mmCIF file of C-alpha atoms in Angstrom:
data_model
loop_
_atom_site.group_PDB
_atom_site.id
_atom_site.type_symbol
_atom_site.label_atom_id
_atom_site.label_comp_id
_atom_site.label_asym_id
_atom_site.label_seq_id
_atom_site.Cartn_x
_atom_site.Cartn_y
_atom_site.Cartn_z
ATOM 1 C CA MET A 8 -16.581 25.104 -7.415
ATOM 2 C CA GLY A 9 -13.054 25.802 -6.207
ATOM 3 C CA TYR A 10 -9.857 26.744 -7.931
ATOM 4 C CA ALA A 11 -6.113 26.307 -7.540
ATOM 5 C CA TYR A 12 -2.983 27.417 -9.362
ATOM 6 C CA ARG A 13 -0.612 24.759 -10.656
ATOM 7 C CA LEU A 14 2.821 25.504 -12.123
ATOM 8 C CA VAL A 15 4.640 23.289 -14.593
ATOM 9 C CA GLY A 16 7.428 22.892 -12.054
ATOM 10 C CA ASP A 17 4.945 21.572 -9.461
ATOM 11 C CA MET A 18 4.013 18.452 -11.414
ATOM 12 C CA SER A 19 6.549 16.039 -9.914
ATOM 13 C CA GLY A 20 5.479 16.788 -6.342
ATOM 14 C CA LEU A 21 1.695 16.724 -6.623
ATOM 15 C CA ASP A 22 -0.454 15.101 -3.966
ATOM 16 C CA PRO A 23 -2.781 12.218 -4.995
ATOM 17 C CA LYS A 24 -5.899 14.409 -5.116
ATOM 18 C CA SER A 25 -4.261 16.943 -7.447
ATOM 19 C CA ARG A 26 -2.941 14.171 -9.699
ATOM 20 C CA THR A 27 -6.424 12.739 -10.001
ATOM 21 C CA GLY A 28 -7.890 16.145 -10.765
ATOM 22 C CA LEU A 29 -5.367 16.807 -13.531
ATOM 23 C CA LEU A 30 -6.055 13.390 -15.010
ATOM 24 C CA ASP A 31 -9.550 14.701 -15.756
ATOM 25 C CA ALA A 32 -8.310 18.146 -16.862
ATOM 26 C CA ARG A 33 -9.925 19.834 -19.872
ATOM 27 C CA LEU A 34 -9.099 23.153 -21.521
ATOM 28 C CA VAL A 35 -12.149 25.371 -21.042
ATOM 29 C CA ALA A 36 -10.830 28.716 -22.276
ATOM 30 C CA GLY A 37 -7.564 30.442 -23.041
ATOM 31 C CA SER A 38 -4.380 29.571 -24.883
ATOM 32 C CA HIS A 39 -3.597 25.955 -25.726
ATOM 33 C CA GLU A 40 0.164 26.399 -25.333
ATOM 34 C CA PRO A 41 0.459 26.703 -21.514
ATOM 35 C CA TYR A 42 -2.181 23.994 -21.061
ATOM 36 C CA GLU A 43 -0.257 21.616 -23.327
ATOM 37 C CA ARG A 44 3.018 22.324 -21.510
ATOM 38 C CA LEU A 45 1.361 21.700 -18.159
ATOM 39 C CA MET A 46 -0.168 18.396 -19.257
ATOM 40 C CA GLU A 47 3.050 17.249 -20.912
ATOM 41 C CA ALA A 48 4.905 17.862 -17.648
ATOM 42 C CA PHE A 49 2.124 16.075 -15.760
ATOM 43 C CA TRP A 50 2.317 12.922 -17.872
ATOM 44 C CA ASP A 51 6.115 12.922 -17.891
ATOM 45 C CA SER A 52 6.227 13.032 -14.089
ATOM 46 C CA LEU A 53 3.220 10.826 -13.228
ATOM 47 C CA PRO A 54 4.444 7.916 -11.028
ATOM 48 C CA VAL A 55 2.149 5.363 -12.631
ATOM 49 C CA GLY A 56 2.745 2.457 -10.255
ATOM 50 C CA GLU A 57 2.310 4.649 -7.192
ATOM 51 C CA PHE A 58 -0.821 6.292 -8.626
ATOM 52 C CA LEU A 59 -2.456 2.946 -9.429
ATOM 53 C CA LEU A 60 -1.843 1.723 -5.899
ATOM 54 C CA GLU A 61 -3.232 4.927 -4.405
ATOM 55 C CA LYS A 62 -6.479 4.555 -6.330
ATOM 56 C CA ILE A 63 -6.864 0.836 -5.623
ATOM 57 C CA GLU A 64 -6.109 1.229 -1.910
ATOM 58 C CA GLU A 65 -8.575 4.113 -1.789
ATOM 59 C CA ARG A 66 -11.283 1.847 -3.229
ATOM 60 C CA LYS A 67 -10.463 -0.894 -0.716
ATOM 61 C CA ARG A 68 -10.806 1.539 2.170
ATOM 62 C CA MET A 69 -14.156 2.771 0.912
ATOM 63 C CA PHE A 70 -15.431 -0.772 0.346
ATOM 64 C CA ALA A 71 -14.437 -1.632 3.926
ATOM 65 C CA LYS A 72 -16.134 1.509 5.241
ATOM 66 C CA HIS A 73 -19.379 1.206 3.258
ATOM 67 C CA HIS A 74 -19.965 -2.063 1.362
ATOM 68 C CA ASP A 75 -17.908 -4.337 -0.910
ATOM 69 C CA THR A 76 -20.806 -5.548 -3.060
ATOM 70 C CA PRO A 77 -23.417 -3.580 -4.998
ATOM 71 C CA LEU A 78 -26.053 -6.157 -4.024
ATOM 72 C CA ILE A 79 -27.049 -4.347 -0.865
ATOM 73 C CA VAL A 80 -30.317 -2.971 0.497
ATOM 74 C CA GLU A 81 -29.014 0.466 1.540
ATOM 75 C CA PRO A 82 -26.316 1.416 -0.994
ATOM 76 C CA HIS A 83 -23.847 4.279 -0.790
ATOM 77 C CA LEU A 84 -24.252 5.841 -4.223
ATOM 78 C CA LYS A 85 -20.814 7.414 -4.401
ATOM 79 C CA GLU A 86 -18.181 5.440 -2.485
ATOM 80 C CA GLY A 87 -19.646 1.965 -1.962
ATOM 81 C CA ALA A 88 -19.048 -0.915 -4.376
ATOM 82 C CA GLY A 89 -20.946 -0.032 -7.540
ATOM 83 C CA GLY A 90 -21.103 3.644 -6.641
ATOM 84 C CA LEU A 91 -20.089 6.419 -9.003
ATOM 85 C CA ARG A 92 -16.503 6.276 -7.782
ATOM 86 C CA CYS A 93 -16.138 2.755 -9.197
ATOM 87 C CA TRP A 94 -16.702 4.132 -12.685
ATOM 88 C CA HIS A 95 -14.441 7.130 -12.039
ATOM 89 C CA CYS A 96 -11.668 4.873 -10.767
ATOM 90 C CA SER A 97 -11.922 2.446 -13.680
ATOM 91 C CA ASN A 98 -11.447 5.424 -16.000
ATOM 92 C CA TRP A 99 -8.482 6.746 -14.007
ATOM 93 C CA LEU A 100 -6.754 3.357 -13.997
ATOM 94 C CA ASP A 101 -7.175 2.998 -17.757
ATOM 95 C CA MET A 102 -5.948 6.522 -18.465
ATOM 96 C CA ALA A 103 -2.921 6.167 -16.181
ATOM 97 C CA VAL A 104 -1.621 3.259 -18.273
ATOM 98 C CA GLY A 105 -2.232 4.983 -21.600
ATOM 99 C CA GLY A 106 -5.891 4.240 -22.301
ATOM 100 C CA ARG A 107 -8.451 6.711 -23.563
ATOM 101 C CA PRO A 108 -11.218 8.099 -21.341
ATOM 102 C CA THR A 109 -14.568 6.378 -21.814
ATOM 103 C CA ARG A 110 -18.010 7.931 -22.026
ATOM 104 C CA PRO A 111 -20.378 7.433 -19.088
ATOM 105 C CA SER A 112 -22.624 4.423 -19.555
ATOM 106 C CA ARG A 113 -26.398 4.262 -19.117
ATOM 107 C CA SER A 114 -25.824 2.558 -15.776
ATOM 108 C CA TYR A 115 -23.631 5.453 -14.675
ATOM 109 C CA ASP A 116 -26.313 7.934 -15.739
ATOM 110 C CA ARG A 117 -28.925 6.033 -13.721
ATOM 111 C CA VAL A 118 -26.861 6.024 -10.519
ATOM 112 C CA LEU A 119 -25.918 9.688 -11.018
ATOM 113 C CA ARG A 120 -29.543 10.710 -11.600
ATOM 114 C CA GLU A 121 -30.781 8.933 -8.486
ATOM 115 C CA ARG A 122 -27.955 10.394 -6.425
ATOM 116 C CA ASN A 123 -28.926 13.885 -7.625
ATOM 117 C CA VAL A 124 -32.562 13.224 -6.724
ATOM 118 C CA LEU A 125 -31.483 12.016 -3.283
ATOM 119 C CA HIS A 126 -29.551 15.257 -2.772
ATOM 120 C CA ALA A 127 -32.620 17.248 -3.782
ATOM 121 C CA LEU A 128 -34.839 15.309 -1.381
ATOM 122 C CA ALA A 129 -32.425 15.690 1.519
ATOM 123 C CA GLY A 130 -31.604 19.306 0.781
ATOM 124 C CA ARG A 131 -27.933 18.468 1.275
ATOM 125 C CA LYS A 132 -25.184 16.173 0.061
ATOM 126 C CA LEU A 133 -26.356 12.696 1.078
ATOM 127 C CA ASP A 134 -25.072 9.548 -0.634
ATOM 128 C CA LEU A 135 -26.426 6.761 1.593
ATOM 129 C CA LEU A 136 -29.779 5.685 0.164
ATOM 130 C CA SER A 137 -31.549 4.468 3.306
ATOM 131 C CA ARG A 138 -34.817 2.537 3.366
ATOM 132 C CA THR A 139 -36.667 5.622 4.566
ATOM 133 C CA ARG A 140 -35.487 7.634 1.546
ATOM 134 C CA GLN A 141 -36.118 4.927 -1.053
ATOM 135 C CA GLY A 142 -39.887 5.407 -1.138
ATOM 136 C CA GLU A 143 -39.541 9.188 -1.439
ATOM 137 C CA LEU A 144 -37.033 8.801 -4.262
ATOM 138 C CA ALA A 145 -39.259 6.334 -6.131
ATOM 139 C CA ASP A 146 -42.263 8.667 -5.765
ATOM 140 C CA MET A 147 -40.296 11.585 -7.204
ATOM 141 C CA LEU A 148 -39.253 9.401 -10.152
ATOM 142 C CA GLY A 149 -42.787 8.045 -10.591
ATOM 143 C CA ARG A 150 -41.744 4.451 -10.032
ATOM 144 C CA GLU A 151 -42.656 1.508 -7.797
ATOM 145 C CA PRO A 152 -40.082 1.407 -4.944
ATOM 146 C CA MET A 153 -39.069 -2.275 -5.129
ATOM 147 C CA THR A 154 -38.636 -2.197 -8.902
ATOM 148 C CA ALA A 155 -36.728 1.087 -8.754
ATOM 149 C CA MET A 156 -34.299 -0.292 -6.163
ATOM 150 C CA SER A 157 -33.755 -3.521 -8.100
ATOM 151 C CA ASP A 158 -32.947 -1.533 -11.241
ATOM 152 C CA LEU A 159 -30.583 0.703 -9.269
ATOM 153 C CA VAL A 160 -28.744 -2.272 -7.782
ATOM 154 C CA LEU A 161 -28.302 -3.794 -11.248
ATOM 155 C CA ALA A 162 -26.911 -0.493 -12.534
ATOM 156 C CA MET A 163 -24.481 -0.408 -9.613
ATOM 157 C CA ARG A 164 -23.475 -3.966 -10.419
ATOM 158 C CA ASP A 165 -22.532 -2.785 -13.912
ATOM 159 C CA LEU A 166 -20.336 -0.002 -12.489
ATOM 160 C CA HIS A 167 -18.629 -2.420 -10.114
ATOM 161 C CA ARG A 168 -17.954 -4.785 -13.009
ATOM 162 C CA GLU A 169 -16.382 -1.923 -14.949
ATOM 163 C CA TYR A 170 -14.015 -1.309 -12.046
ATOM 164 C CA GLN A 171 -13.159 -5.006 -11.767
ATOM 165 C CA ALA A 172 -12.525 -5.150 -15.512
ATOM 166 C CA ALA A 173 -10.129 -2.195 -15.221
ATOM 167 C CA LEU A 174 -8.188 -4.103 -12.554
ATOM 168 C CA GLU A 175 -7.961 -7.104 -14.863
ATOM 169 C CA ARG A 176 -6.735 -4.945 -17.740
ATOM 170 C CA LEU A 177 -3.735 -3.917 -15.639
ATOM 171 C CA HIS A 178 -2.527 -7.493 -16.089
ATOM 172 C CA GLU A 179 -2.786 -7.230 -19.868
ATOM 173 C CA THR A 180 -1.062 -3.937 -20.603
ATOM 174 C CA ARG A 181 2.405 -2.431 -20.289
ATOM 175 C CA PHE A 182 3.262 0.409 -17.922
ATOM 176 C CA THR A 183 6.082 1.732 -15.767
ATOM 177 C CA LEU A 184 6.233 0.626 -12.134
ATOM 178 C CA SER A 185 9.325 2.620 -11.220
ATOM 179 C CA GLU A 186 12.522 3.740 -12.876
ATOM 180 C CA GLY A 187 13.943 0.678 -14.668
ATOM 181 C CA VAL A 188 11.005 -1.596 -13.825
ATOM 182 C CA ILE A 189 7.952 -2.168 -16.030
ATOM 183 C CA ALA A 190 4.850 -4.332 -15.972
ATOM 184 C CA SER A 191 4.237 -6.251 -19.182
ATOM 185 C CA ARG A 192 1.255 -8.588 -19.504
ATOM 186 C CA GLY A 193 1.083 -9.106 -15.781
ATOM 187 C CA GLU A 194 4.793 -9.752 -15.264
ATOM 188 C CA VAL A 195 7.664 -7.642 -13.950
ATOM 189 C CA ARG A 196 10.515 -6.787 -16.300
ATOM 190 C CA PHE A 197 13.784 -4.979 -15.564
ATOM 191 C CA PHE A 198 15.398 -2.783 -18.196
ATOM 192 C CA GLY A 199 18.208 -0.289 -18.468
ATOM 193 C CA LYS A 200 20.192 1.040 -15.538
ATOM 194 C CA THR A 201 18.486 2.140 -12.363
ATOM 195 C CA ARG A 202 19.209 2.555 -8.680
ATOM 196 C CA LEU A 203 18.837 -0.565 -6.594
ATOM 197 C CA SER A 204 16.339 1.006 -4.228
ATOM 198 C CA ARG A 205 14.188 2.250 -7.133
ATOM 199 C CA ALA A 206 14.072 -1.266 -8.552
ATOM 200 C CA ALA A 207 13.045 -2.527 -5.116
ATOM 201 C CA VAL A 208 10.218 0.011 -5.022
ATOM 202 C CA GLY A 209 9.046 -1.242 -8.424
ATOM 203 C CA VAL A 210 8.934 -4.832 -7.174
ATOM 204 C CA SER A 211 7.006 -3.643 -4.118
ATOM 205 C CA PHE A 212 4.417 -1.918 -6.309
ATOM 206 C CA ALA A 213 4.167 -5.000 -8.537
ATOM 207 C CA THR A 214 3.559 -7.285 -5.568
ATOM 208 C CA ARG A 215 0.826 -5.093 -4.153
ATOM 209 C CA LEU A 216 -0.788 -4.875 -7.605
ATOM 210 C CA GLY A 217 -0.849 -8.667 -7.830
ATOM 211 C CA LEU A 218 1.630 -8.895 -10.725
ATOM 212 C CA ARG A 219 3.922 -11.883 -11.215
ATOM 213 C CA VAL A 220 7.563 -11.601 -10.222
ATOM 214 C CA LEU A 221 9.463 -14.370 -11.960
ATOM 215 C CA SER A 222 12.489 -16.211 -10.609
ATOM 216 C CA LEU A 223 14.796 -14.349 -12.975
ATOM 217 C CA GLU A 224 17.896 -12.651 -11.643
ATOM 218 C CA ALA A 225 17.715 -8.883 -11.906
ATOM 219 C CA PRO A 226 20.761 -7.199 -13.475
ATOM 220 C CA PRO A 227 23.453 -6.016 -11.039
ATOM 221 C CA MET A 228 22.448 -2.699 -9.480
ATOM 222 C CA THR A 229 23.841 -0.243 -6.972
ATOM 223 C CA GLY A 230 22.653 2.952 -5.335
ATOM 224 C CA ILE A 231 20.396 2.956 -2.308
ATOM 225 C CA GLU A 232 18.217 5.800 -1.059
ATOM 226 C CA GLY A 233 17.306 5.329 2.598
ATOM 227 C CA PRO A 234 13.598 6.276 2.366
ATOM 228 C CA GLU A 235 13.091 3.982 -0.640
ATOM 229 C CA ALA A 236 14.806 1.062 1.095
ATOM 230 C CA VAL A 237 12.766 1.583 4.258
ATOM 231 C CA HIS A 238 9.486 1.891 2.314
ATOM 232 C CA THR A 239 10.134 -1.310 0.393
ATOM 233 C CA LEU A 240 11.367 -3.480 3.248
ATOM 234 C CA CYS A 241 8.440 -2.393 5.422
ATOM 235 C CA SER A 242 5.855 -3.375 2.780
ATOM 236 C CA GLY A 243 5.300 -6.898 4.093
ATOM 237 C CA ALA A 244 6.478 -10.463 3.673
ATOM 238 C CA ALA A 245 4.990 -10.943 0.197
ATOM 239 C CA VAL A 246 7.149 -8.083 -1.089
ATOM 240 C CA LEU A 247 10.225 -9.530 0.633
ATOM 241 C CA ARG A 248 9.673 -12.931 -0.964
ATOM 242 C CA ASN A 249 9.330 -11.372 -4.410
ATOM 243 C CA LEU A 250 12.457 -9.270 -3.848
ATOM 244 C CA ASP A 251 14.232 -12.506 -2.986
ATOM 245 C CA ARG A 252 12.754 -14.322 -5.982
ATOM 246 C CA CYS A 253 14.280 -11.875 -8.464
ATOM 247 C CA GLY A 254 17.584 -11.389 -6.635
ATOM 248 C CA VAL A 255 17.009 -7.800 -5.501
ATOM 249 C CA LEU A 256 16.924 -8.724 -1.806
ATOM 250 C CA THR A 257 20.443 -10.165 -2.009
ATOM 251 C CA MET A 258 21.716 -6.885 -3.435
ATOM 252 C CA LEU A 259 19.757 -4.832 -0.901
ATOM 253 C CA LEU A 260 20.282 -6.888 2.266
ATOM 254 C CA PRO A 261 22.893 -9.645 1.717
ATOM 255 C CA GLU A 262 23.272 -9.935 5.482
ATOM 256 C CA LEU A 263 19.839 -11.579 5.520
ATOM 257 C CA THR A 264 20.001 -13.793 2.434
ATOM 258 C CA ARG A 265 23.324 -15.305 3.539
ATOM 259 C CA CYS A 266 21.293 -16.793 6.411
ATOM 260 C CA ARG A 267 19.047 -18.679 3.958
ATOM 261 C CA ALA A 268 20.307 -22.122 5.007
ATOM 262 C CA LEU A 269 21.714 -21.135 8.404
ATOM 263 C CA MET A 270 20.528 -23.523 11.108
ATOM 264 C CA PRO A 271 19.653 -21.985 14.492
ATOM 265 C CA GLN A 272 21.662 -23.262 17.441
ATOM 266 C CA ASP A 273 18.666 -23.856 19.707
ATOM 267 C CA SER A 274 15.636 -26.111 19.965
ATOM 268 C CA VAL A 275 13.081 -23.291 19.926
ATOM 269 C CA HIS A 276 13.168 -22.402 16.226
ATOM 270 C CA THR A 277 11.637 -24.570 13.495
ATOM 271 C CA PHE A 278 13.039 -22.853 10.397
ATOM 272 C CA THR A 279 16.365 -21.590 9.121
ATOM 273 C CA VAL A 280 17.284 -18.086 10.237
ATOM 274 C CA PHE A 281 16.199 -16.617 6.882
ATOM 275 C CA GLU A 282 12.825 -18.371 6.804
ATOM 276 C CA HIS A 283 12.211 -17.658 10.489
ATOM 277 C CA THR A 284 12.770 -13.961 9.796
ATOM 278 C CA LEU A 285 10.232 -13.888 6.971
ATOM 279 C CA ARG A 286 7.757 -15.797 9.147
ATOM 280 C CA VAL A 287 8.130 -13.129 11.834
ATOM 281 C CA VAL A 288 7.274 -10.454 9.251
ATOM 282 C CA GLU A 289 4.305 -12.533 8.069
ATOM 283 C CA PHE A 290 3.098 -12.692 11.670
ATOM 284 C CA ILE A 291 3.230 -8.897 11.934
ATOM 285 C CA ASP A 292 1.374 -8.594 8.611
ATOM 286 C CA ALA A 293 -1.365 -10.940 9.820
ATOM 287 C CA ILE A 294 -2.181 -9.115 13.068
ATOM 288 C CA GLN A 295 -5.901 -8.377 12.897
ATOM 289 C CA PRO A 296 -7.545 -5.084 13.887
ATOM 290 C CA GLY A 297 -9.703 -5.292 16.981
ATOM 291 C CA THR A 298 -7.474 -7.824 18.730
ATOM 292 C CA PHE A 299 -5.123 -7.021 21.599
ATOM 293 C CA LEU A 300 -2.098 -7.072 19.283
ATOM 294 C CA GLY A 301 -4.096 -5.224 16.638
ATOM 295 C CA GLU A 302 -4.774 -2.365 19.018
ATOM 296 C CA LEU A 303 -1.094 -2.221 19.946
ATOM 297 C CA LYS A 304 -0.089 -2.175 16.276
ATOM 298 C CA GLU A 305 -2.633 0.525 15.431
ATOM 299 C CA GLY A 306 -1.218 2.631 18.255
ATOM 300 C CA ILE A 307 2.245 2.659 16.679
ATOM 301 C CA GLN A 308 2.589 5.803 14.581
ATOM 302 C CA ASP A 309 5.622 4.580 12.623
ATOM 303 C CA LEU A 310 5.842 0.840 11.912
ATOM 304 C CA ALA A 311 9.257 1.108 10.238
ATOM 305 C CA PRO A 312 11.270 0.375 13.435
ATOM 306 C CA LEU A 313 9.137 -2.712 14.077
ATOM 307 C CA TYR A 314 9.515 -4.116 10.551
ATOM 308 C CA LEU A 315 13.205 -3.290 10.193
ATOM 309 C CA SER A 316 14.119 -4.726 13.589
ATOM 310 C CA ALA A 317 12.118 -7.865 12.760
ATOM 311 C CA LEU A 318 14.165 -8.195 9.557
ATOM 312 C CA MET A 319 17.461 -7.742 11.365
ATOM 313 C CA HIS A 320 16.878 -9.288 14.783
ATOM 314 C CA ASP A 321 18.724 -12.547 14.037
ATOM 315 C CA LEU A 322 21.410 -11.360 11.594
ATOM 316 C CA GLY A 323 24.017 -11.784 14.340
ATOM 317 C CA LYS A 324 23.547 -15.561 14.303
ATOM 318 C CA PHE A 325 25.750 -15.682 11.213
ATOM 319 C CA VAL A 326 28.705 -14.634 13.390
ATOM 320 C CA PRO A 327 29.473 -17.314 16.018
ATOM 321 C CA GLY A 328 31.250 -16.765 19.308
ATOM 322 C CA ARG A 329 29.245 -13.853 20.723
ATOM 323 C CA PRO A 330 25.627 -13.271 21.777
ATOM 324 C CA HIS A 331 23.748 -12.810 18.518
ATOM 325 C CA GLU A 332 21.806 -9.796 19.804
ATOM 326 C CA GLU A 333 25.097 -7.929 20.280
ATOM 327 C CA THR A 334 26.582 -8.779 16.883
ATOM 328 C CA GLY A 335 23.153 -8.299 15.303
ATOM 329 C CA ALA A 336 22.936 -4.754 16.642
ATOM 330 C CA GLU A 337 26.361 -3.995 15.168
ATOM 331 C CA ILE A 338 25.359 -5.450 11.794
ATOM 332 C CA ALA A 339 22.081 -3.503 11.846
ATOM 333 C CA ALA A 340 23.971 -0.271 12.520
ATOM 334 C CA GLU A 341 26.270 -0.950 9.550
ATOM 335 C CA VAL A 342 23.352 -1.742 7.226
ATOM 336 C CA LEU A 343 21.343 1.321 8.211
ATOM 337 C CA ASP A 344 24.410 3.530 7.810
ATOM 338 C CA ARG A 345 24.990 2.063 4.340
ATOM 339 C CA TRP A 346 21.417 2.898 3.393
ATOM 340 C CA GLY A 347 21.641 6.431 4.756
ATOM 341 C CA VAL A 348 18.665 5.974 7.073
ATOM 342 C CA ARG A 349 17.843 8.934 9.296
ATOM 343 C CA GLU A 350 19.583 8.835 12.675
ATOM 344 C CA ASP A 351 16.567 8.540 14.978
ATOM 345 C CA LEU A 352 15.160 5.587 13.032
ATOM 346 C CA ALA A 353 18.532 3.848 12.942
ATOM 347 C CA GLU A 354 19.013 4.268 16.692
ATOM 348 C CA ARG A 355 15.617 2.770 17.467
ATOM 349 C CA VAL A 356 16.117 -0.230 15.165
ATOM 350 C CA VAL A 357 19.575 -0.945 16.592
ATOM 351 C CA TRP A 358 18.174 -0.724 20.126
ATOM 352 C CA LEU A 359 15.346 -3.144 19.314
ATOM 353 C CA VAL A 360 17.770 -5.650 17.803
ATOM 354 C CA ARG A 361 20.130 -5.344 20.774
ATOM 355 C CA TYR A 362 17.407 -5.921 23.372
ATOM 356 C CA HIS A 363 14.918 -8.111 21.494
ATOM 357 C CA LEU A 364 15.532 -10.980 23.937
ATOM 358 C CA SER A 365 15.057 -8.901 27.082
ATOM 359 C CA MET A 366 11.292 -9.240 27.417
ATOM 360 C CA PRO A 367 11.114 -13.030 26.799
ATOM 361 C CA GLN A 368 14.026 -13.545 29.204
ATOM 362 C CA ILE A 369 12.296 -11.532 31.922
ATOM 363 C CA VAL A 370 8.989 -13.333 31.314
ATOM 364 C CA ARG A 371 10.684 -16.740 31.639
ATOM 365 C CA MET A 372 12.841 -15.909 34.647
ATOM 366 C CA ARG A 373 10.809 -13.409 36.683
ATOM 367 C CA ASP A 374 7.401 -13.141 38.307
ATOM 368 C CA VAL A 375 5.562 -10.890 35.856
ATOM 369 C CA MET A 376 2.998 -9.983 38.529
ATOM 370 C CA ASN A 377 5.708 -8.530 40.745
ATOM 371 C CA PRO A 378 5.980 -4.709 40.465
ATOM 372 C CA PHE A 379 9.759 -4.994 40.726
ATOM 373 C CA THR A 380 9.769 -7.001 37.477
ATOM 374 C CA ALA A 381 8.019 -4.160 35.672
ATOM 375 C CA ARG A 382 10.508 -1.677 37.115
ATOM 376 C CA GLU A 383 13.427 -3.838 36.012
ATOM 377 C CA PHE A 384 12.118 -3.996 32.467
ATOM 378 C CA ALA A 385 11.355 -0.259 32.476
ATOM 379 C CA GLN A 386 14.988 0.422 33.375
ATOM 380 C CA VAL A 387 16.036 -1.462 30.235
ATOM 381 C CA VAL A 388 13.478 0.225 27.980
ATOM 382 C CA GLU A 389 13.865 3.718 29.520
ATOM 383 C CA THR A 390 11.102 5.365 27.417
ATOM 384 C CA GLN A 391 7.468 4.543 26.712
ATOM 385 C CA ASP A 392 8.103 4.582 22.967
#
């Protein structure tokens, strides 16, 4: 049992773990008045769309780490699919969008009881129910091992279904995605006045939650915060296509959407400049872990320069008469300045746009096995980053 102090003024800046803890908060003793003020501030400041994504992404990571089905021989009783966390998360998702907390089910009680028995047997916190522990657990419960495990797996299936049902309910209710953007029955709706970049963040959340973004023009908006713009435009091609579908991309990055029907002046490219750009982003999205490119991607601490330079690498093709990498770098600098992006990020993106043809040119025209070729390219790049 631990403790922490939380002030009313802290509510808007809470980390995900603290938000989740306060979602389950109960008054145990003391005055109601400060507790009510704290919880009112908590609910007023809860970023619902962001919180939902945090919980869902957390579940995906745990499913990938342990198991994504409850129908498994050696289940993880807390974090695996059908573990206790599935029930917790279904409750958190419902509460975040205005639902009431639900009472633990009989299936939850069964999984919790057997987890507690496993802890007692192991003499420590142990949530993976291995084959070697299953017989001991069944003996302590006075049950036949095979039957006990089958009943446990069915109980875990119930908890996993509760989590899946909570995900489905997100498509049936109404909640705020970001300032000026709501989800209503599985669709995105814009309302009132909001900053352009906040609306873009809302569309990003909606896309990642699997909500529908209709081909309806968003109302005219202005106001861009650099971090919000960067976060949104680095969220993948699906987000970009939805931003384009509702007109937000044109307001955010008109330099790209004006290239929608622009034909490339070479025989290498198959698509228009706009579509080619989105295909490049899709390629980055699709890089698989464990591959050569996957290892390179995982080694990049900040993917923002990669995604932003991919978005902007061919913007210069709209301006004829000069090498497009030169005009593209100038356009990228103007865009990033307009967004108020931090200087080091802007410099790296502009550099990548300016020299994005250098490596393919060297590969085509030089002997890549020659050490002098590597030195020549290193002189262009200058730093390992």
